Coordinates of C-alpha atoms in Angstrom, one line a residue:
M1 CA -52.6 -0.2 87.8
A2 CA -50.6 -1.5 84.9
D3 CA -52.2 -5.0 85.0
D4 CA -55.7 -3.9 86.1
F5 CA -57.7 -5.6 83.3
R6 CA -61.1 -6.3 84.8
T7 CA -64.4 -6.0 83.0
T8 CA -66.6 -3.1 83.8
E9 CA -70.2 -2.3 82.8
V10 CA -69.1 0.4 80.4
G11 CA -66.2 -1.7 79.2
E12 CA -68.5 -4.7 78.5
R13 CA -70.9 -2.5 76.5
Y14 CA -68.1 -1.1 74.3
A15 CA -66.4 -4.6 74.1
Q16 CA -69.7 -6.1 72.9
A17 CA -70.1 -3.4 70.2
L18 CA -66.5 -3.9 69.0
F19 CA -66.8 -7.7 69.1
D20 CA -70.0 -7.7 67.1
L21 CA -68.5 -5.3 64.5
A22 CA -65.3 -7.3 64.2
D23 CA -67.2 -10.5 63.9
E24 CA -69.6 -9.2 61.3
T25 CA -66.8 -7.7 59.2
G26 CA -64.6 -10.9 59.5
V27 CA -61.7 -9.2 61.3
L28 CA -62.2 -10.8 64.7
D29 CA -58.7 -12.3 65.0
A30 CA -57.1 -9.1 63.7
V31 CA -58.9 -7.0 66.3
R32 CA -58.0 -9.5 69.0
A33 CA -54.3 -9.3 68.0
D34 CA -54.5 -5.5 68.1
L35 CA -56.0 -5.5 71.6
K36 CA -53.4 -8.0 72.8
S37 CA -50.7 -5.6 71.5
L38 CA -52.4 -2.7 73.2
R39 CA -52.7 -4.7 76.4
A40 CA -48.9 -5.3 76.3
A41 CA -48.2 -1.7 75.6
W42 CA -50.5 -0.7 78.5
A43 CA -48.4 -2.7 80.9
E44 CA -45.1 -1.3 79.6
S45 CA -46.0 2.4 79.0
A46 CA -46.8 4.8 81.7
D47 CA -47.3 7.4 78.9
L48 CA -50.1 5.3 77.3
R49 CA -51.8 4.8 80.7
R50 CA -51.6 8.5 81.4
L51 CA -52.9 9.4 77.9
A52 CA -56.0 7.3 78.4
T53 CA -56.7 8.0 82.0
S54 CA -55.7 11.6 82.6
P55 CA -58.7 13.9 83.3
V56 CA -56.7 16.9 82.1
I57 CA -56.1 15.6 78.6
A58 CA -59.0 16.5 76.3
A59 CA -61.0 13.7 74.7
E60 CA -60.0 15.1 71.2
D61 CA -56.3 14.8 72.2
Q62 CA -56.8 11.3 73.6
G63 CA -58.4 10.3 70.3
K64 CA -55.5 11.7 68.3
G65 CA -53.0 10.0 70.5
L66 CA -54.8 6.6 70.4
T67 CA -55.3 6.7 66.7
A68 CA -51.6 7.7 66.2
I69 CA -50.6 4.6 68.3
A70 CA -52.9 2.5 66.1
D71 CA -51.4 3.9 62.9
K72 CA -47.8 3.3 64.1
A73 CA -48.7 -0.2 65.2
K74 CA -50.5 -0.9 61.9
F75 CA -53.7 -1.9 63.7
N76 CA -56.8 -2.9 61.7
A77 CA -59.1 -0.1 60.6
V78 CA -61.9 -1.4 62.9
T79 CA -59.6 -1.2 65.9
K80 CA -58.3 2.2 65.0
N81 CA -61.7 3.7 64.4
F82 CA -63.0 2.1 67.6
L83 CA -60.1 3.7 69.6
G84 CA -61.0 7.1 68.2
L85 CA -64.7 6.6 69.0
L86 CA -63.9 5.5 72.5
A87 CA -61.9 8.7 73.2
Q88 CA -64.4 10.9 71.4
N89 CA -67.1 9.6 73.8
G90 CA -64.9 10.4 76.7
R91 CA -64.3 6.7 77.5
A92 CA -60.6 6.2 76.9
R93 CA -60.2 5.5 80.6
D94 CA -62.4 2.4 80.1
L95 CA -59.9 0.9 77.6
T96 CA -58.8 -1.9 80.1
G97 CA -62.4 -2.9 80.7
V98 CA -63.0 -3.0 77.0
I99 CA -60.0 -5.2 76.4
A100 CA -61.0 -7.6 79.3
G101 CA -64.6 -7.7 78.0
F102 CA -63.4 -8.4 74.4
E103 CA -61.2 -11.2 75.7
A104 CA -64.1 -12.8 77.6
L105 CA -66.4 -12.6 74.6
Y106 CA -63.7 -14.1 72.3
A107 CA -63.0 -16.9 74.8
K108 CA -66.7 -17.7 75.0
K109 CA -67.1 -17.8 71.2
T110 CA -64.0 -19.8 70.5
G111 CA -63.5 -21.9 73.6
V112 CA -60.0 -20.5 74.1
V113 CA -58.8 -20.7 77.7
A114 CA -56.3 -17.8 78.5
A115 CA -53.8 -18.1 81.3
E116 CA -51.5 -15.4 82.5
V117 CA -48.3 -16.4 84.4
V118 CA -46.6 -13.7 86.5
S119 CA -43.0 -14.4 87.8
A120 CA -40.3 -12.4 89.5
Q121 CA -37.9 -13.2 86.7
T122 CA -38.2 -14.1 83.0
L123 CA -39.1 -17.7 82.7
T124 CA -37.2 -20.1 80.4
A125 CA -38.9 -21.8 77.5
A126 CA -38.6 -25.1 79.4
Q127 CA -40.3 -23.6 82.5
L128 CA -43.1 -22.2 80.3
K129 CA -43.5 -25.6 78.6
T130 CA -43.8 -27.3 82.0
I131 CA -46.4 -24.7 83.2
Q132 CA -48.3 -25.2 79.9
A133 CA -48.3 -29.0 80.3
T134 CA -49.5 -28.7 83.9
L135 CA -52.3 -26.3 83.0
R136 CA -53.3 -28.6 80.0
T137 CA -53.6 -31.5 82.5
S138 CA -55.7 -29.6 85.0
L139 CA -57.9 -27.7 82.5
G140 CA -58.4 -30.5 80.0
K141 CA -57.4 -28.3 77.1
D142 CA -54.4 -26.3 75.9
P143 CA -54.4 -22.8 77.4
E144 CA -53.2 -19.7 75.6
L145 CA -50.3 -18.7 77.8
T146 CA -49.0 -15.2 78.3
A147 CA -46.1 -14.5 80.7
R148 CA -45.3 -11.3 82.5
V149 CA -42.5 -10.3 84.9
D150 CA -43.2 -8.5 88.1
P151 CA -40.2 -8.3 90.4
A152 CA -42.5 -7.1 93.3
I153 CA -43.7 -10.7 93.8
L154 CA -40.1 -11.5 94.9
G155 CA -40.3 -15.2 93.8
G156 CA -42.7 -18.0 93.0
L157 CA -45.6 -17.6 90.6
K158 CA -49.0 -16.2 90.1
V159 CA -51.2 -17.9 87.6
K160 CA -54.5 -16.4 86.5
V161 CA -56.9 -18.6 84.5
G162 CA -60.2 -16.8 83.7
S163 CA -61.3 -15.2 87.0
K164 CA -59.3 -17.7 89.2
L165 CA -56.0 -16.6 90.6
F166 CA -53.5 -19.2 91.9
D167 CA -51.0 -17.2 94.0
A168 CA -47.9 -19.0 95.0
S169 CA -45.7 -15.9 95.2
L170 CA -43.1 -15.3 97.9
K171 CA -44.6 -11.9 98.6
T172 CA -48.0 -13.4 99.4
K173 CA -46.5 -16.1 101.6
L174 CA -44.5 -13.5 103.5
D175 CA -47.6 -11.3 103.9
Q176 CA -49.5 -14.3 105.2
M177 CA -46.8 -15.0 107.7
K178 CA -46.7 -11.3 108.9
F179 CA -50.5 -11.5 109.4
A180 CA -50.3 -14.8 111.3
L181 CA -47.5 -13.4 113.6
K182 CA -49.6 -10.2 114.3
R183 CA -52.5 -12.4 115.4
A184 CA -50.3 -14.6 117.7

């Protein structure tokens, strides 16, 4: 669940509203940076995920929690107010869909290609540079690369560019072998 950032219908509507407001007020890059920080925090903090998704936490308390996080992280006022509104409307659980929707809108407007690399261990700067160069060659433009560690993949890499996932992880290869052996 920590990396489940897919657009949803509700998330897209809220993302569009946030995107339009950020664009109109000239804080698009600041809001984008806030959402990137929030995305990283989501992956690292079970408490944040619980705060936003728990049905037993009142919307008012979710709003207080999210705005407190925004204050502590020194988020832009647009982002902070949006997080409060999202919780007030009982939609804090849609935060991942909003972030994914915002990223898609930003990429469409600016032409940025985002790529996420997942590895079993932290990659070195040289490895990241090689991946960046390979992606640049295949995409025809420089991708904005984010790296994440997930020991569960055992080895290899998963690279996600847009909606395409290239899975060369050891876990997937082992799962494929198990499936093939069961069928034999």
